[in-house]
């Protein structure tokens, strides 16, 4: 018993020694860390006072604090930032689908403003601004050295006023100026139309209206075609779509999926992770889908594309997407401002992160740059065919209705061929769906 008590005492003593040896350095390290933080805050206060009292010109104290806050956030990543009360109000308006500006989604790269994508039908889009363009000057003033918010402020102005931006574009030897008239940007989240027997859903952004617009547009096109059975497939056009609301990306993905994971998010703490799954019901009743993407397809667009690609629900066509695989949470702050903070990464159903890598299409199809128009125009085939020959025999194996159907199909094919001149990638997507329909078993 005495030996047992001695052993227990020795064990207790060893435990105390080990605990002291391990815990004491950790506590000392934590205390040192806290001291360093407070020292740095004192240093910030010293610098603030020096600037306020000794800078060559009088400065606005509120502007100094705001610049310091924004600098802290923008040092984290390109998507974290501080929003002043005015900026926060603009953001809330933008997610509802109407705001003033040029109509471009931008980020910052190597000190310059980079266009993620122009928004369809906006002044920037009409002026020829393209995804991947670098904006180097605004009205002759260089944006190099400015924060993204400062550069964006330069581009803001009254509706109807003119702005000249200088663009550096890959493939162009010299930067060039583009004149744009500012306007009120009214976003139509989804435009639906039918090309041949294919419904094209052009999704320009993910705002509060997106899923409702998509659902209504799809129903209208099915009705106009005389029923879903007369539609060969769907083209979901996400080119130059800069993203938007995560909730809308999930709803749009769910519109085409019957089950399975759509996307998962993983934050700093494992318990903060979330998974979002599809619910039963496919708005297209299983029709084949082609998704179109390019370098301007970002964020929410990549969530939808990744979900449909991983579930083998769609063929992805185009070029590699932008590669924004992070989630930003907008947090209200005192004084009606807000903070946009990156809080998680998102992952496609197969568990891949597309951060900085993007979504790779199943079929890479470049969009050719439009060649300058020439006076000589190609009016189509000039050769002669059997039917053109004098006295050629009639085709007596087909009825008039069958001949008419063949001629209509040929006319549709020729219309698609013309579309290649306007939008090669879209025409390619429609050709894929036409081919899939041709291989489907006859009903």
Coordinates of C-alpha atoms in Angstrom, one line a residue:
X1 CA 0.0 0.0 0.0
X2 CA 2.9 2.3 0.9
X3 CA 4.5 1.6 -2.5
X4 CA 1.3 2.3 -4.2
X5 CA 0.9 5.7 -2.5
X6 CA 4.5 6.5 -3.3
X7 CA 3.9 5.6 -7.0
X8 CA 0.8 7.7 -7.1
X9 CA 2.6 10.6 -5.5
X10 CA 5.4 10.2 -8.0
X11 CA 2.9 10.1 -10.8
X12 CA 1.2 13.2 -9.5
X13 CA 4.5 15.0 -9.2
X14 CA 5.5 14.0 -12.8
X15 CA 2.1 15.2 -14.0
X16 CA 2.6 18.5 -12.3
X17 CA 6.1 18.8 -13.8
X18 CA 5.0 17.9 -17.3
X19 CA 2.0 20.2 -17.1
X20 CA 4.2 23.0 -15.9
X21 CA 6.8 22.4 -18.6
X22 CA 4.2 22.3 -21.4
X23 CA 1.6 24.8 -20.3
X24 CA 3.9 27.5 -19.0
X25 CA 5.7 28.1 -22.3
X26 CA 2.3 28.0 -24.1
X27 CA 0.9 30.6 -21.7
X28 CA 4.0 32.7 -22.0
X29 CA 3.9 32.4 -25.8
X30 CA 0.2 33.5 -25.8
X31 CA 1.0 36.4 -23.5
X32 CA 3.9 37.5 -25.7
X33 CA 1.6 37.3 -28.8
X34 CA -1.0 39.5 -27.1
X35 CA 1.7 42.0 -26.0
X36 CA 2.9 42.2 -29.7
X37 CA -0.7 42.9 -30.9
X38 CA -1.1 45.7 -28.4
X39 CA 2.3 47.1 -29.3
X40 CA 1.3 47.1 -33.0
X41 CA -2.0 48.9 -32.1
X42 CA 0.0 51.5 -30.2
X43 CA 2.2 51.9 -33.2
X44 CA -0.9 52.4 -35.4
X45 CA -2.0 55.1 -32.9
X46 CA 1.4 56.8 -33.1
X47 CA 1.4 56.9 -36.9
X48 CA -2.2 58.1 -37.0
X49 CA -1.3 61.0 -34.6
X50 CA 1.8 61.9 -36.6
X51 CA -0.2 62.0 -39.9
X52 CA -3.0 64.1 -38.3
X53 CA -0.6 66.6 -36.8
X54 CA 2.3 66.8 -39.2
X55 CA 1.2 65.8 -42.7
X56 CA 1.7 68.6 -45.3
X57 CA -2.0 69.1 -45.7
X58 CA -4.9 68.8 -43.3
X59 CA -6.5 65.4 -43.5
X60 CA -9.9 64.0 -42.8
X61 CA -9.6 61.7 -39.8
X62 CA -12.6 59.6 -40.8
X63 CA -11.0 59.0 -44.3
X64 CA -7.8 57.9 -42.6
X65 CA -9.6 55.3 -40.5
X66 CA -11.6 54.1 -43.4
X67 CA -8.5 53.7 -45.6
X68 CA -6.7 51.8 -42.8
X69 CA -9.7 49.4 -42.4
X70 CA -10.0 48.9 -46.1
X71 CA -6.2 48.3 -46.4
X72 CA -6.4 45.6 -43.7
X73 CA -9.2 43.8 -45.5
X74 CA -7.8 44.1 -49.1
X75 CA -4.5 42.7 -47.9
X76 CA -6.2 39.4 -47.2
X77 CA -7.5 38.7 -50.7
X78 CA -8.9 40.5 -53.8
X79 CA -12.5 39.9 -52.7
X80 CA -12.5 41.1 -49.0
X81 CA -13.2 44.8 -48.6
X82 CA -14.8 47.5 -46.5
X83 CA -18.0 49.1 -47.8
X84 CA -18.9 52.6 -46.8
X85 CA -22.6 53.3 -46.1
X86 CA -23.1 54.5 -49.7
X87 CA -21.3 51.4 -51.1
X88 CA -23.3 49.1 -48.9
X89 CA -26.6 50.7 -50.1
X90 CA -25.4 50.3 -53.7
X91 CA -24.6 46.7 -53.2
X92 CA -28.1 46.0 -51.8
X93 CA -29.7 47.7 -54.8
X94 CA -27.5 45.8 -57.2
X95 CA -28.6 42.4 -55.9
X96 CA -32.2 43.5 -56.6
X97 CA -31.2 44.0 -60.2
X98 CA -31.0 47.8 -60.9
X99 CA -28.2 50.2 -60.4
X100 CA -26.2 52.9 -62.0
X101 CA -22.8 52.5 -63.7
X102 CA -20.9 51.1 -66.7
X103 CA -22.1 47.5 -66.4
X104 CA -18.8 45.7 -65.7
X105 CA -17.7 43.3 -62.9
X106 CA -14.1 44.0 -62.0
X107 CA -11.3 42.7 -59.8
X108 CA -7.7 43.9 -59.2
X109 CA -4.6 42.2 -60.6
X110 CA -1.0 43.5 -60.6
X111 CA -2.2 46.9 -59.6
X112 CA -4.6 47.4 -62.5
X113 CA -8.3 46.9 -62.7
X114 CA -9.2 43.7 -64.5
X115 CA -12.6 43.2 -66.2
X116 CA -14.1 39.9 -65.0
X117 CA -17.0 40.4 -67.4
X118 CA -19.1 43.0 -69.1
X119 CA -22.9 42.6 -68.4
X120 CA -25.1 42.0 -71.4
X121 CA -26.7 45.0 -73.0
X122 CA -24.9 47.5 -70.7
X123 CA -22.9 50.6 -71.9
X124 CA -19.6 48.7 -71.3
X125 CA -20.8 45.7 -73.3
X126 CA -22.1 47.9 -76.2
X127 CA -18.8 49.8 -76.2
X128 CA -16.9 46.5 -76.8
X129 CA -15.3 46.0 -73.4
X130 CA -14.3 42.3 -73.0
X131 CA -13.6 39.9 -70.2
X132 CA -9.9 39.9 -69.4
X133 CA -9.3 43.6 -70.4
X134 CA -7.1 45.6 -68.1
X135 CA -8.3 49.2 -67.3
X136 CA -5.1 51.3 -66.9
X137 CA -6.5 54.8 -66.9
X138 CA -9.8 56.5 -66.2
X139 CA -10.3 59.9 -67.9
X140 CA -6.5 60.0 -68.3
X141 CA -5.8 59.3 -64.7
X142 CA -3.7 56.2 -63.9
X143 CA -5.4 53.6 -61.6
X144 CA -2.0 52.1 -60.8
X145 CA -1.5 52.3 -57.0
X146 CA -5.2 52.8 -56.2
X147 CA -7.3 50.4 -54.3
X148 CA -10.1 48.6 -56.2
X149 CA -12.7 50.8 -54.4
X150 CA -10.8 54.0 -55.3
X151 CA -10.6 52.9 -59.0
X152 CA -14.3 52.0 -59.0
X153 CA -15.1 55.4 -57.5
X154 CA -13.3 57.1 -60.4
X155 CA -15.6 55.2 -62.8
X156 CA -18.7 56.3 -61.0
X157 CA -20.6 59.4 -62.1
X158 CA -24.0 60.8 -63.1
X159 CA -26.2 58.9 -65.5
X160 CA -25.7 60.3 -69.0
X161 CA -22.1 61.6 -68.4
X162 CA -19.2 60.4 -70.5
X163 CA -16.2 58.5 -69.3
X164 CA -13.1 57.5 -71.2
X165 CA -11.3 54.4 -70.0
X166 CA -7.9 53.2 -71.4
X167 CA -7.7 49.5 -72.0
X168 CA -4.8 47.1 -72.4
X169 CA -5.9 43.9 -74.2
X170 CA -4.1 40.7 -74.9
X171 CA -3.2 40.5 -78.6
X172 CA -3.2 44.3 -79.0
X173 CA 0.2 46.0 -79.3
X174 CA -0.9 49.3 -77.7
X175 CA -3.5 50.4 -75.1
X176 CA -6.5 52.1 -76.6
X177 CA -9.3 54.4 -75.3
X178 CA -12.9 53.5 -75.1
X179 CA -15.6 56.2 -74.6
X180 CA -18.7 55.1 -72.6
X181 CA -21.8 57.0 -71.5
X182 CA -22.9 56.1 -68.0
X183 CA -26.4 54.7 -67.7
X184 CA -28.8 53.1 -65.2
X185 CA -28.1 49.4 -65.4
X186 CA -31.3 47.3 -65.4
X187 CA -30.4 43.7 -65.3
X188 CA -32.6 41.0 -66.9
X189 CA -31.2 38.1 -65.1
X190 CA -32.3 35.5 -67.7
X191 CA -33.1 35.9 -71.3
X192 CA -34.8 32.9 -73.0
X193 CA -35.2 32.2 -76.7
X194 CA -35.4 29.2 -79.0
X195 CA -32.8 28.6 -81.7
X196 CA -33.9 25.8 -84.1
X197 CA -35.4 23.3 -81.6
X198 CA -33.1 24.3 -78.7
X199 CA -34.0 26.5 -75.8
X200 CA -31.2 29.0 -75.0
X201 CA -31.2 30.3 -71.5
X202 CA -28.8 33.3 -71.3
X203 CA -28.1 33.9 -67.5
X204 CA -26.3 37.2 -67.1
X205 CA -26.2 37.4 -63.3
X206 CA -27.3 35.6 -60.1
X207 CA -29.5 38.1 -58.3
X208 CA -32.9 37.8 -56.5
X209 CA -34.7 37.4 -59.9
X210 CA -32.6 34.7 -61.5
X211 CA -34.4 31.5 -60.7
X212 CA -37.8 33.0 -61.2
X213 CA -36.7 34.4 -64.6
X214 CA -35.3 31.1 -65.6
X215 CA -38.3 29.1 -64.6
X216 CA -40.7 31.4 -66.3
X217 CA -38.6 31.7 -69.5
X218 CA -38.3 28.0 -69.8
X219 CA -42.0 27.5 -69.4
X220 CA -42.7 30.2 -72.1
X221 CA -40.4 28.6 -74.6
X222 CA -41.8 25.1 -74.0
X223 CA -45.3 26.5 -74.6
X224 CA -44.3 28.4 -77.7
X225 CA -42.8 25.1 -79.1
X226 CA -46.1 23.3 -78.6
X227 CA -44.8 21.3 -75.7
X228 CA -41.5 20.2 -74.1
X229 CA -41.5 17.1 -76.4
X230 CA -40.8 19.4 -79.3
X231 CA -37.6 20.8 -77.7
X232 CA -34.3 18.9 -78.4
X233 CA -32.4 20.3 -75.5
X234 CA -31.2 23.2 -73.4
X235 CA -28.2 25.5 -73.8
X236 CA -27.4 27.2 -70.4
X237 CA -25.3 30.2 -71.4
X238 CA -23.2 31.4 -68.5
X239 CA -20.5 33.2 -70.5
X240 CA -19.4 36.5 -68.9
X241 CA -21.6 35.8 -65.9
X242 CA -19.6 37.2 -62.9
X243 CA -21.7 35.4 -60.3
X244 CA -23.8 36.7 -57.5
X245 CA -25.9 35.1 -54.8
X246 CA -25.0 31.6 -53.7
X247 CA -28.7 30.8 -52.9
X248 CA -29.6 31.5 -56.5
X249 CA -26.8 29.3 -57.8
X250 CA -28.1 26.5 -55.7
X251 CA -31.7 27.0 -57.0
X252 CA -30.6 27.1 -60.7
X253 CA -28.5 23.9 -60.2
X254 CA -31.5 22.2 -58.5
X255 CA -33.7 23.2 -61.4
X256 CA -31.9 20.6 -63.6
X257 CA -31.0 17.9 -60.9
X258 CA -33.1 15.3 -59.3
X259 CA -30.8 14.5 -56.4
X260 CA -27.3 14.7 -55.1
X261 CA -25.0 17.3 -53.7
X262 CA -24.9 20.7 -55.5
X263 CA -22.1 22.4 -53.6
X264 CA -20.3 22.4 -50.2
X265 CA -18.6 25.2 -48.3
X266 CA -15.7 24.7 -45.9
X267 CA -14.6 27.5 -43.6
X268 CA -11.8 27.9 -41.1
X269 CA -13.6 25.7 -38.6
X270 CA -14.8 22.3 -39.8
X271 CA -18.1 22.7 -37.9
X272 CA -18.9 25.7 -40.1
X273 CA -19.0 23.7 -43.3
X274 CA -22.3 23.3 -45.1
X275 CA -23.6 21.0 -47.8
X276 CA -26.5 21.8 -50.2
X277 CA -28.4 19.1 -51.9
X278 CA -30.8 18.9 -54.8
X279 CA -34.5 18.2 -54.3
X280 CA -36.6 15.9 -56.6
X281 CA -37.9 17.6 -59.8
X282 CA -36.2 18.6 -63.1
X283 CA -37.7 21.5 -64.9
X284 CA -36.6 20.1 -68.3
X285 CA -37.7 16.5 -67.6
X286 CA -34.2 15.1 -68.2
X287 CA -33.5 16.9 -71.6
X288 CA -29.9 17.1 -72.6
X289 CA -28.0 20.2 -71.5
X290 CA -25.0 22.0 -72.8
X291 CA -23.4 24.7 -70.5
X292 CA -21.4 27.5 -72.2
X293 CA -18.6 29.1 -70.1
X294 CA -15.6 31.3 -70.7
X295 CA -13.0 33.3 -68.8
X296 CA -15.7 35.7 -67.6
X297 CA -17.8 32.9 -65.9
X298 CA -17.1 33.3 -62.2
X299 CA -18.3 32.3 -58.7
X300 CA -22.0 31.3 -58.8
X301 CA -21.6 30.4 -62.5
X302 CA -18.9 28.0 -61.6
X303 CA -21.0 26.5 -58.9
X304 CA -23.7 25.7 -61.4
X305 CA -21.3 24.4 -64.0
X306 CA -19.4 22.3 -61.6
X307 CA -22.6 20.7 -60.2
X308 CA -24.0 19.8 -63.6
X309 CA -20.6 18.6 -64.9
X310 CA -19.9 16.4 -61.8
X311 CA -23.3 14.8 -62.0
X312 CA -22.8 14.2 -65.7
X313 CA -26.0 16.1 -66.3
X314 CA -24.5 18.5 -68.9
X315 CA -21.7 18.8 -71.4
X316 CA -19.6 21.8 -70.7
X317 CA -18.4 23.7 -73.8
X318 CA -16.2 26.8 -74.2
X319 CA -13.0 27.9 -72.4
X320 CA -11.7 27.7 -68.8
X321 CA -13.7 29.7 -66.3
X322 CA -12.4 32.5 -64.1
X323 CA -11.6 30.4 -61.0
X324 CA -13.2 32.2 -58.1
X325 CA -13.9 29.5 -55.6
X326 CA -14.4 31.5 -52.4
X327 CA -17.4 32.6 -50.5
X328 CA -17.8 36.2 -49.3
X329 CA -20.1 37.0 -46.3
X330 CA -21.4 40.6 -46.1
X331 CA -21.4 41.7 -42.4
X332 CA -23.2 44.9 -41.4
X333 CA -21.2 47.3 -39.3
X334 CA -22.0 50.2 -37.1
X335 CA -22.8 53.4 -39.0
X336 CA -24.6 51.6 -41.8
X337 CA -21.3 50.4 -43.4
X338 CA -20.5 46.8 -44.1
X339 CA -17.6 44.4 -44.4
X340 CA -17.3 41.9 -47.2
X341 CA -15.1 39.1 -45.8
X342 CA -14.0 35.8 -47.4
X343 CA -15.3 33.2 -45.0
X344 CA -15.1 29.9 -46.9
X345 CA -14.1 28.0 -50.0
X346 CA -16.7 26.1 -52.0
X347 CA -16.3 22.7 -53.5
X348 CA -18.1 20.9 -56.3
X349 CA -19.9 17.6 -55.6
X350 CA -16.8 15.5 -56.4
X351 CA -14.9 17.5 -53.8
X352 CA -12.8 19.6 -56.1
X353 CA -12.0 23.3 -55.4
X354 CA -11.9 25.5 -58.4
X355 CA -10.1 28.3 -56.6
X356 CA -7.6 29.8 -59.1
X357 CA -8.0 26.8 -61.3
X358 CA -11.5 27.3 -62.8
X359 CA -13.8 24.8 -64.4
X360 CA -12.3 23.1 -67.5
X361 CA -14.8 22.5 -70.3
X362 CA -15.4 19.0 -71.6
X363 CA -15.0 20.4 -75.1
X364 CA -12.7 23.4 -75.5
X365 CA -14.2 25.8 -78.1
X366 CA -12.6 29.2 -78.6
X367 CA -14.8 32.1 -79.7
X368 CA -13.1 33.5 -82.8
X369 CA -12.6 37.3 -82.9
X370 CA -14.9 38.9 -85.5
X371 CA -13.0 39.7 -88.6
X372 CA -13.5 43.2 -90.1
X373 CA -16.3 43.4 -92.6
X374 CA -15.3 43.6 -96.2
X375 CA -17.2 44.8 -99.2
X376 CA -17.2 41.3 -100.7
X377 CA -19.8 39.1 -99.0
X378 CA -20.2 35.4 -99.3
X379 CA -23.6 34.7 -100.6
X380 CA -23.4 30.9 -99.9
X381 CA -22.7 28.0 -102.2
X382 CA -22.3 28.8 -105.9
X383 CA -22.0 25.2 -107.2
X384 CA -24.7 23.5 -109.2
X385 CA -26.7 20.5 -108.0
X386 CA -28.7 17.7 -109.7
X387 CA -32.0 19.5 -109.1
X388 CA -30.6 22.5 -111.1
X389 CA -30.0 20.5 -114.2
X390 CA -32.5 20.9 -117.0
X391 CA -34.7 17.8 -117.4
X392 CA -33.5 16.1 -114.1
X393 CA -35.7 13.3 -112.7
X394 CA -38.1 14.0 -109.9
X395 CA -37.8 12.2 -106.6
X396 CA -40.9 9.9 -106.6
X397 CA -40.0 8.1 -103.3
X398 CA -41.2 10.9 -101.0
X399 CA -44.5 12.5 -100.4
X400 CA -44.9 16.3 -100.6
X401 CA -45.1 16.5 -96.8
X402 CA -41.9 14.5 -96.5
X403 CA -40.1 16.7 -99.0
X404 CA -41.4 19.8 -97.2
X405 CA -40.0 18.4 -93.9
X406 CA -36.6 17.8 -95.4
X407 CA -36.5 21.3 -96.8
X408 CA -37.5 22.7 -93.4
X409 CA -34.8 20.7 -91.7
X410 CA -32.3 22.0 -94.3
X411 CA -33.4 25.6 -93.7
X412 CA -32.9 25.1 -89.9
X413 CA -29.4 23.7 -90.5
X414 CA -28.5 26.7 -92.7
X415 CA -29.8 29.1 -90.0
X416 CA -27.5 27.4 -87.5
X417 CA -24.6 27.7 -90.0
X418 CA -25.3 31.5 -90.2
X419 CA -25.3 31.6 -86.4
X420 CA -21.7 30.4 -86.4
X421 CA -20.7 33.8 -87.9
X422 CA -22.4 35.6 -85.0
X423 CA -21.7 33.3 -82.1
X424 CA -19.6 30.2 -82.9
X425 CA -19.7 28.8 -79.4
X426 CA -23.5 28.9 -79.2
X427 CA -23.8 27.3 -82.7
X428 CA -21.4 24.6 -81.6
X429 CA -23.5 23.9 -78.5
X430 CA -26.7 23.7 -80.6
X431 CA -24.9 21.3 -83.0
X432 CA -24.1 19.0 -80.1
X433 CA -27.7 18.9 -78.9
X434 CA -28.9 18.3 -82.5
X435 CA -26.4 15.4 -82.8
X436 CA -27.6 13.9 -79.5
X437 CA -31.2 14.1 -80.7
X438 CA -30.3 12.4 -83.9
X439 CA -28.9 9.5 -81.9
X440 CA -31.8 9.2 -79.6
X441 CA -34.1 6.1 -80.1
X442 CA -37.1 6.8 -82.3
X443 CA -40.4 7.0 -80.3

